[in-house]
Short mmCIF file of C-alpha atoms in Angstrom, two decimals:
data_model
loop_
_atom_site.label_atom_id
_atom_site.label_comp_id
_atom_site.label_asym_id
_atom_site.label_seq_id
_atom_site.Cartn_x
_atom_site.Cartn_y
_atom_site.Cartn_z
CA TYR W 112 -21.40 -30.08 -4.85
CA MET W 113 -24.12 -28.90 -7.18
CA VAL W 114 -26.61 -28.65 -4.42
CA ILE W 115 -24.30 -26.59 -2.36
CA LEU W 116 -23.35 -24.35 -5.19
CA SER W 117 -27.06 -23.80 -6.06
CA THR W 118 -27.71 -22.90 -2.34
CA LEU W 119 -24.90 -20.43 -2.37
CA ALA W 120 -26.42 -18.71 -5.48
CA THR W 121 -29.89 -18.95 -3.98
CA GLY W 122 -28.80 -17.25 -0.81
CA THR W 123 -27.15 -14.27 -2.45
CA ILE W 124 -30.49 -13.88 -4.88
CA ILE W 125 -32.60 -13.83 -1.87
CA THR W 126 -30.53 -11.16 -0.27
CA MET W 127 -30.47 -9.06 -3.47
CA THR W 128 -34.21 -9.35 -4.12
CA SER W 129 -35.53 -8.92 -0.66
CA TYR W 130 -37.24 -5.77 0.86
CA HIS W 131 -37.74 -7.30 4.31
CA TRP W 132 -34.79 -7.42 6.88
CA LEU W 133 -35.61 -10.94 7.89
CA MET W 134 -35.36 -12.31 4.25
CA ALA W 135 -32.20 -10.51 3.59
CA TRP W 136 -30.68 -12.22 6.84
CA VAL W 137 -32.12 -15.51 5.64
CA GLY W 138 -30.20 -15.04 2.29
CA LEU W 139 -27.04 -14.27 4.05
CA GLU W 140 -27.30 -17.18 6.41
CA LEU W 141 -27.90 -19.59 3.54
CA ASN W 142 -24.97 -18.21 1.66
CA THR W 143 -22.77 -18.60 4.82
CA LEU W 144 -23.78 -22.17 5.52
CA ALA W 145 -23.38 -23.23 1.74
CA ILE W 146 -19.73 -22.06 1.64
CA ILE W 147 -18.54 -23.62 4.82
CA PRO W 148 -18.47 -27.16 3.24
CA ILE W 149 -16.80 -25.72 0.07
CA ILE W 150 -14.02 -24.26 2.11
CA SER W 151 -13.49 -27.48 4.14
CA THR W 152 -13.62 -29.81 1.28
CA MET W 153 -9.88 -30.27 1.40
CA HIS W 154 -9.48 -32.53 4.61
CA HIS W 155 -6.70 -30.45 5.99
CA PRO W 156 -6.18 -28.63 9.30
CA ARG W 157 -5.53 -25.41 7.34
CA SER W 158 -8.88 -25.58 5.47
CA THR W 159 -10.71 -26.51 8.58
CA GLU W 160 -9.23 -23.43 10.34
CA ALA W 161 -10.13 -21.09 7.43
CA ALA W 162 -13.89 -22.65 7.47
CA THR W 163 -13.93 -22.15 11.31
CA LYS W 164 -12.56 -18.49 10.93
CA TYR W 165 -15.16 -17.78 8.10
CA PHE W 166 -18.02 -19.14 10.07
CA LEU W 167 -17.29 -17.17 13.27
CA THR W 168 -16.91 -13.88 11.53
CA GLN W 169 -19.98 -14.30 9.07
CA ALA W 170 -22.17 -15.55 11.94
CA ALA W 171 -21.23 -12.66 13.97
CA ALA W 172 -22.04 -10.24 11.07
CA SER W 173 -25.39 -11.94 10.36
CA ALA W 174 -26.24 -11.65 14.08
CA LEU W 175 -25.44 -7.99 14.11
CA ILE W 176 -27.67 -7.35 10.89
CA LEU W 177 -30.39 -9.36 12.66
CA PHE W 178 -29.93 -7.35 15.88
CA SER W 179 -29.95 -3.96 14.03
CA SER W 180 -32.92 -4.78 12.06
CA MET W 181 -34.81 -6.05 15.12
CA THR W 182 -33.88 -2.91 17.20
CA ASN W 183 -35.11 -0.84 14.26
CA ALA W 184 -38.27 -2.60 13.79
CA TRP W 185 -38.87 -2.11 17.71
CA ASN W 186 -38.36 1.43 17.28
CA THR W 187 -40.00 2.22 14.07
CA GLY W 188 -42.43 -0.78 13.46
CA SER W 189 -41.18 -1.27 9.94
CA TRP W 190 -39.07 -4.18 8.58
CA ASP W 191 -38.54 -2.56 5.07
CA ILE W 192 -35.00 -2.42 4.11
CA THR W 193 -35.53 1.06 2.17
CA GLN W 194 -37.04 2.78 5.35
CA PRO W 195 -34.78 5.09 7.41
CA LEU W 196 -32.82 3.43 10.37
CA THR W 197 -32.56 4.54 13.76
CA SER W 198 -29.18 5.57 15.05
CA PRO W 199 -28.07 2.59 16.91
CA SER W 200 -29.24 0.36 13.99
CA TYR W 201 -27.39 2.02 11.32
CA ILE W 202 -24.16 1.93 13.44
CA LEU W 203 -24.67 -1.89 13.94
CA LEU W 204 -25.47 -2.44 10.25
CA THR W 205 -22.50 -0.59 9.05
CA MET W 206 -20.19 -2.60 11.32
CA ALA W 207 -21.86 -5.70 10.11
CA LEU W 208 -21.60 -5.05 6.33
CA ALA W 209 -17.95 -4.03 6.74
CA MET W 210 -17.25 -7.29 8.45
CA LYS W 211 -19.21 -9.30 5.72
CA LEU W 212 -17.20 -7.62 3.01
CA GLY W 213 -13.93 -7.66 4.69
CA LEU W 214 -13.48 -3.65 4.90
CA ALA W 215 -10.66 -2.57 6.86
CA PRO W 216 -10.57 -2.33 10.02
CA LEU W 217 -12.61 -5.69 10.05
CA HIS W 218 -10.62 -7.40 7.28
CA PHE W 219 -8.49 -9.64 9.32
CA TRP W 220 -10.34 -12.83 8.49
CA LEU W 221 -10.08 -12.49 4.65
CA PRO W 222 -6.40 -13.22 3.93
CA GLU W 223 -6.32 -16.00 6.41
CA VAL W 224 -9.47 -17.68 5.08
CA ILE W 225 -8.44 -17.28 1.36
CA GLN W 226 -4.97 -18.72 2.33
CA GLY W 227 -6.65 -21.77 3.84
CA SER W 228 -9.00 -22.71 1.06
CA THR W 229 -8.30 -23.93 -2.56
CA MET W 230 -7.81 -21.49 -5.56
CA THR W 231 -11.52 -22.00 -6.80
CA THR W 232 -12.89 -21.39 -3.35
CA ALA W 233 -10.83 -18.29 -2.87
CA PHE W 234 -12.21 -17.30 -6.14
CA ILE W 235 -15.74 -17.67 -4.99
CA ILE W 236 -15.04 -15.93 -1.72
CA THR W 237 -13.48 -12.88 -3.39
CA THR W 238 -16.06 -12.60 -6.20
CA TRP W 239 -19.59 -14.09 -5.66
CA GLN W 240 -19.52 -13.58 -1.62
CA LYS W 241 -19.32 -9.83 -2.17
CA ILE W 242 -22.42 -9.55 -4.21
CA ALA W 243 -25.10 -9.88 -1.21
CA PRO W 244 -23.48 -7.46 1.11
CA MET W 245 -22.83 -4.93 -1.57
CA SER W 246 -26.63 -5.11 -2.51
CA LEU W 247 -27.58 -4.32 1.05
CA ILE W 248 -25.15 -1.46 0.92
CA PHE W 249 -26.72 -0.30 -2.31
CA LEU W 250 -30.21 -0.59 -0.73
CA THR W 251 -29.44 1.11 2.60
CA MET W 252 -26.93 3.74 1.52
CA ASN W 253 -29.36 6.75 2.17
CA ASN W 254 -29.48 5.82 5.80
CA LEU W 255 -25.90 4.98 6.30
CA SER W 256 -23.12 7.50 7.48
CA THR W 257 -20.95 9.07 4.46
CA SER W 258 -18.10 9.96 6.58
CA VAL W 259 -17.79 6.48 8.18
CA PHE W 260 -17.74 4.78 4.70
CA LEU W 261 -15.25 7.47 3.32
CA LEU W 262 -12.79 6.67 6.15
CA MET W 263 -13.37 2.99 5.89
CA GLY W 264 -12.76 3.02 2.19
CA LEU W 265 -9.53 4.98 2.72
CA LEU W 266 -8.27 2.67 5.42
CA SER W 267 -9.17 -0.34 3.30
CA SER W 268 -7.19 0.97 0.29
CA LEU W 269 -4.22 1.77 2.62
CA VAL W 270 -4.46 -1.78 4.29
CA GLY W 271 -4.92 -3.51 0.81
CA GLY W 272 -1.72 -1.60 -0.57
CA TRP W 273 0.48 -2.10 2.51
CA GLY W 274 -0.63 -5.59 3.26
CA GLY W 275 0.07 -7.13 -0.15
CA LEU W 276 3.61 -5.86 -0.31
CA ASN W 277 5.51 -8.45 1.53
CA GLN W 278 3.28 -11.48 0.38
CA THR W 279 4.56 -14.36 -1.65
CA GLN W 280 1.29 -16.43 -1.86
CA THR W 281 -0.82 -15.29 -4.94
CA ARG W 282 -4.07 -16.00 -2.81
CA LYS W 283 -2.99 -13.59 -0.07
CA ILE W 284 -2.05 -11.10 -2.77
CA MET W 285 -5.45 -11.45 -4.16
CA ALA W 286 -7.06 -11.10 -0.77
CA TYR W 287 -5.31 -7.75 -0.31
CA SER W 288 -6.12 -6.69 -3.73
CA SER W 289 -9.82 -7.45 -2.86
CA ILE W 290 -9.63 -5.39 0.23
CA ALA W 291 -8.13 -2.46 -1.55
CA HIS W 292 -10.78 -2.55 -4.41
CA LEU W 293 -13.74 -2.77 -1.81
CA GLY W 294 -12.14 0.35 -0.28
CA TRP W 295 -12.66 2.30 -3.62
CA MET W 296 -16.17 0.95 -3.77
CA ALA W 297 -16.87 1.92 -0.23
CA THR W 298 -15.62 5.62 -0.87
CA ILE W 299 -17.90 6.10 -3.79
CA SER W 300 -20.90 4.01 -2.45
CA SER W 301 -22.45 7.13 -0.41
CA ILE W 302 -21.82 9.64 -3.32
CA MET W 303 -22.90 7.84 -6.45
CA THR W 304 -24.41 4.42 -6.47
CA ASN W 305 -24.40 3.73 -10.21
CA ILE W 306 -20.52 4.06 -10.24
CA LEU W 307 -20.53 1.71 -7.23
CA ILE W 308 -22.45 -0.86 -9.30
CA MET W 309 -20.08 -0.27 -12.34
CA ASN W 310 -16.98 -0.80 -10.26
CA LEU W 311 -18.40 -3.88 -8.55
CA LEU W 312 -19.09 -5.58 -12.02
CA ILE W 313 -15.71 -4.55 -13.32
CA TYR W 314 -13.95 -5.85 -10.23
CA LEU W 315 -15.81 -9.19 -10.48
CA ILE W 316 -14.83 -9.63 -14.02
CA MET W 317 -11.16 -8.59 -13.57
CA THR W 318 -10.70 -10.72 -10.57
CA THR W 319 -12.44 -13.69 -12.54
CA SER W 320 -9.90 -13.21 -15.18
CA VAL W 321 -6.93 -13.18 -12.92
CA PHE W 322 -8.16 -16.17 -10.80
CA LEU W 323 -9.04 -18.26 -13.75
CA SER W 324 -5.26 -17.62 -15.12
CA LEU W 325 -3.98 -18.65 -11.70
CA ILE W 326 -6.18 -21.81 -11.46
CA ILE W 327 -5.09 -22.85 -15.01
CA SER W 328 -1.45 -22.23 -14.40
CA LYS W 329 -1.73 -23.84 -10.94
CA SER W 330 0.14 -20.89 -9.55
CA LYS W 331 -0.01 -20.81 -5.72
CA THR W 332 3.22 -18.61 -5.04
CA VAL W 333 4.91 -15.98 -6.85
CA GLN W 334 7.65 -18.36 -7.83
CA ASP W 335 5.26 -20.70 -9.48
CA THR W 336 4.14 -17.92 -11.70
CA THR W 337 7.70 -18.03 -13.42
CA SER W 338 6.92 -21.19 -15.02
CA THR W 339 3.66 -20.26 -16.63
CA TRP W 340 5.41 -19.59 -20.05
CA THR W 341 5.91 -23.31 -20.31
CA LEU W 342 2.19 -23.85 -20.23
CA SER W 343 1.00 -21.24 -22.73
CA PRO W 344 2.37 -18.12 -24.09
CA THR W 345 -0.95 -16.55 -24.66
CA LEU W 346 -1.99 -17.35 -20.98
CA THR W 347 1.32 -15.38 -19.96
CA ILE W 348 0.14 -12.25 -22.02
CA ILE W 349 -3.43 -12.54 -20.63
CA MET W 350 -2.22 -12.75 -17.16
CA LEU W 351 0.07 -9.90 -17.47
CA LEU W 352 -2.65 -7.66 -19.00
CA SER W 353 -5.18 -8.77 -16.37
CA LEU W 354 -2.93 -8.04 -13.63
CA LEU W 355 -2.11 -4.51 -14.94
CA SER W 356 -5.91 -3.99 -15.29
CA LEU W 357 -6.46 -5.03 -11.87
CA GLY W 358 -3.91 -2.35 -10.81
CA GLY W 359 -5.93 0.35 -12.69
CA LEU W 360 -3.60 1.27 -15.48
CA PRO W 361 -4.91 2.93 -18.51
CA PRO W 362 -5.70 1.89 -21.58
CA LEU W 363 -7.02 -1.17 -19.67
CA THR W 364 -10.56 -1.60 -18.25
CA GLY W 365 -9.42 -1.30 -14.39
CA PHE W 366 -8.73 2.41 -15.18
CA ILE W 367 -12.49 3.12 -15.62
CA PRO W 368 -13.60 2.92 -12.08
CA LYS W 369 -10.54 4.60 -10.61
CA TRP W 370 -10.79 7.57 -13.18
CA LEU W 371 -14.57 8.16 -12.41
CA ILE W 372 -14.31 7.64 -8.65
CA MET W 373 -11.36 10.11 -8.73
CA GLU W 374 -13.41 12.63 -10.69
CA GLU W 375 -16.51 12.44 -8.55
CA LEU W 376 -14.67 12.82 -5.31
CA ILE W 377 -12.63 15.80 -6.56
CA LEU W 378 -16.12 17.34 -7.63
CA GLN W 379 -17.22 16.73 -3.98
CA ASN W 380 -13.90 18.57 -2.90
CA PHE W 381 -12.45 15.41 -1.04
CA ASN W 382 -8.97 16.29 -2.36
CA LEU W 383 -6.79 15.05 0.56
CA LEU W 384 -8.82 11.77 0.62
CA ILE W 385 -8.47 11.14 -3.06
CA SER W 386 -4.68 11.98 -3.13
CA MET W 387 -3.99 9.41 -0.22
CA MET W 388 -6.17 6.72 -2.13
CA ALA W 389 -4.20 7.34 -5.34
CA ALA W 390 -0.95 6.86 -3.32
CA SER W 391 -2.30 3.76 -1.82
CA SER W 392 -3.14 2.37 -5.37
CA LEU W 393 0.39 2.80 -6.23
CA LEU W 394 1.25 0.31 -3.59
CA SER W 395 -1.15 -2.11 -4.93
CA LEU W 396 0.25 -1.54 -8.43
CA TYR W 397 3.66 -2.31 -6.92
CA PHE W 398 2.72 -5.95 -6.14
CA TYR W 399 0.77 -6.44 -9.44
CA LEU W 400 3.88 -5.21 -11.34
CA ARG W 401 5.98 -7.76 -9.41
CA LEU W 402 3.45 -10.60 -10.39
CA THR W 403 3.56 -9.57 -14.03
CA TYR W 404 7.30 -9.34 -13.83
CA THR W 405 7.62 -12.91 -12.61
CA THR W 406 5.14 -14.10 -15.01
CA ALA W 407 6.21 -12.55 -18.23
CA LEU W 408 9.59 -11.19 -17.92
CA THR W 409 11.75 -13.61 -15.69
CA LEU W 410 13.02 -17.25 -16.17
CA SER W 411 13.36 -18.73 -12.61
CA PRO W 412 16.38 -20.95 -11.89
CA ASN W 413 14.01 -24.04 -11.40
CA THR W 414 14.16 -26.83 -13.88
CA THR W 415 11.03 -27.38 -15.91
CA GLN W 416 10.20 -30.87 -16.97
CA THR W 417 9.46 -29.97 -20.63
CA LYS W 418 9.66 -26.89 -22.53
CA PHE W 419 6.52 -27.51 -24.41
CA LYS W 420 3.79 -28.20 -21.70
CA TRP W 421 1.25 -26.53 -23.99
CA ARG W 422 1.52 -29.42 -26.67
CA PHE W 423 -0.41 -31.76 -24.23
CA TYR W 424 -4.13 -31.57 -23.74
CA PRO W 425 -4.74 -29.34 -20.66
CA ASN W 426 -6.69 -30.86 -17.82
CA THR W 427 -8.29 -27.50 -16.87
CA PRO W 428 -11.07 -26.21 -19.10
CA THR W 429 -9.82 -22.93 -20.53
CA MET W 430 -12.92 -21.82 -22.44
CA PHE W 431 -14.37 -19.74 -19.63
CA ILE W 432 -11.37 -17.38 -19.45
CA THR W 433 -11.89 -15.77 -22.92
CA THR W 434 -14.86 -13.60 -21.99
CA PRO W 435 -13.69 -12.14 -18.68
CA ALA W 436 -10.12 -11.65 -20.02
CA THR W 437 -11.35 -9.83 -23.08
CA ILE W 438 -13.57 -7.52 -21.07
CA SER W 439 -10.95 -6.89 -18.40
CA ILE W 440 -8.57 -5.77 -20.94
CA PHE W 441 -10.68 -3.91 -23.70
CA LEU W 442 -13.43 -1.98 -22.06
CA LEU W 443 -11.99 1.43 -21.64
CA PRO W 444 -13.10 2.94 -25.06
CA MET W 445 -16.73 1.94 -24.05
CA THR W 446 -16.69 4.19 -20.86
CA PRO W 447 -19.26 6.80 -22.34
CA LEU W 448 -21.60 3.72 -23.06
CA ILE W 449 -21.20 2.26 -19.74
CA LEU W 450 -21.94 5.73 -18.02
CA LEU W 451 -25.45 5.87 -19.74
#
């Protein structure tokens, strides 16, 4: 398991540090091949199906990246990532990166794969697996089409909002939440890359906080969250605030990227676009609020074995949640510092 996890980390780091298209592709391939066994560790038809779906989409996207870089090298003689791309190459690259990230309209694999894997694997897919494609977007943004990314971002935020509304599985809700957040990142990527990096970091921290809460409380469905209070009252409050932060409510950390992206897009006169995105974030907020409501405000009719689960020593290590939870709740006053 440690070998596989270190391969996963190495793949991402190779992609992030490469200036040569082949090295970037090698990093992405390592990444994909390392996560396949992690997804299929649960010997279950559903996890096997998830691993197969993940492999097919990621292999197709990697092939597209290789093909686009090869056609670009054929035309320009350069394998450098930062060099301008030819027209067919950048179209192929945009499609491939959208597929890697799960941006709408190429998002269909993400909820299915996350639903088929365990909570920890879903957590890795929604956080760590986004870093490598995002770094490629960051490196090639000058050569990619702004309007395409704005459209894909708008579509992703709408799909992320609508798709999560009728879900009862927490993993699928987190998958749609991931699609919506990536939409916000895609819209700003072509305008201000430093806000993109900040949004990515904040998204990673907030998602980590929520996923760790779900892993500790073993909440696989919305109904499971109703018995969180027996586990730990503190965890209930942390989960509530982390979910609201993920929804982007002030005075929590999740408001920073939404605020700055809105401000920047209004400065660029994308008023209609940002109005639609703000409306779609209301849809996302609805299902976050529903989760917080079931977690902290309702007592479900199911019988709990004991009123004081928290008196026993917990099996899951709870130490890791402290840092991401604190950051995902209290970071808003530090916005001027982050902007420097």
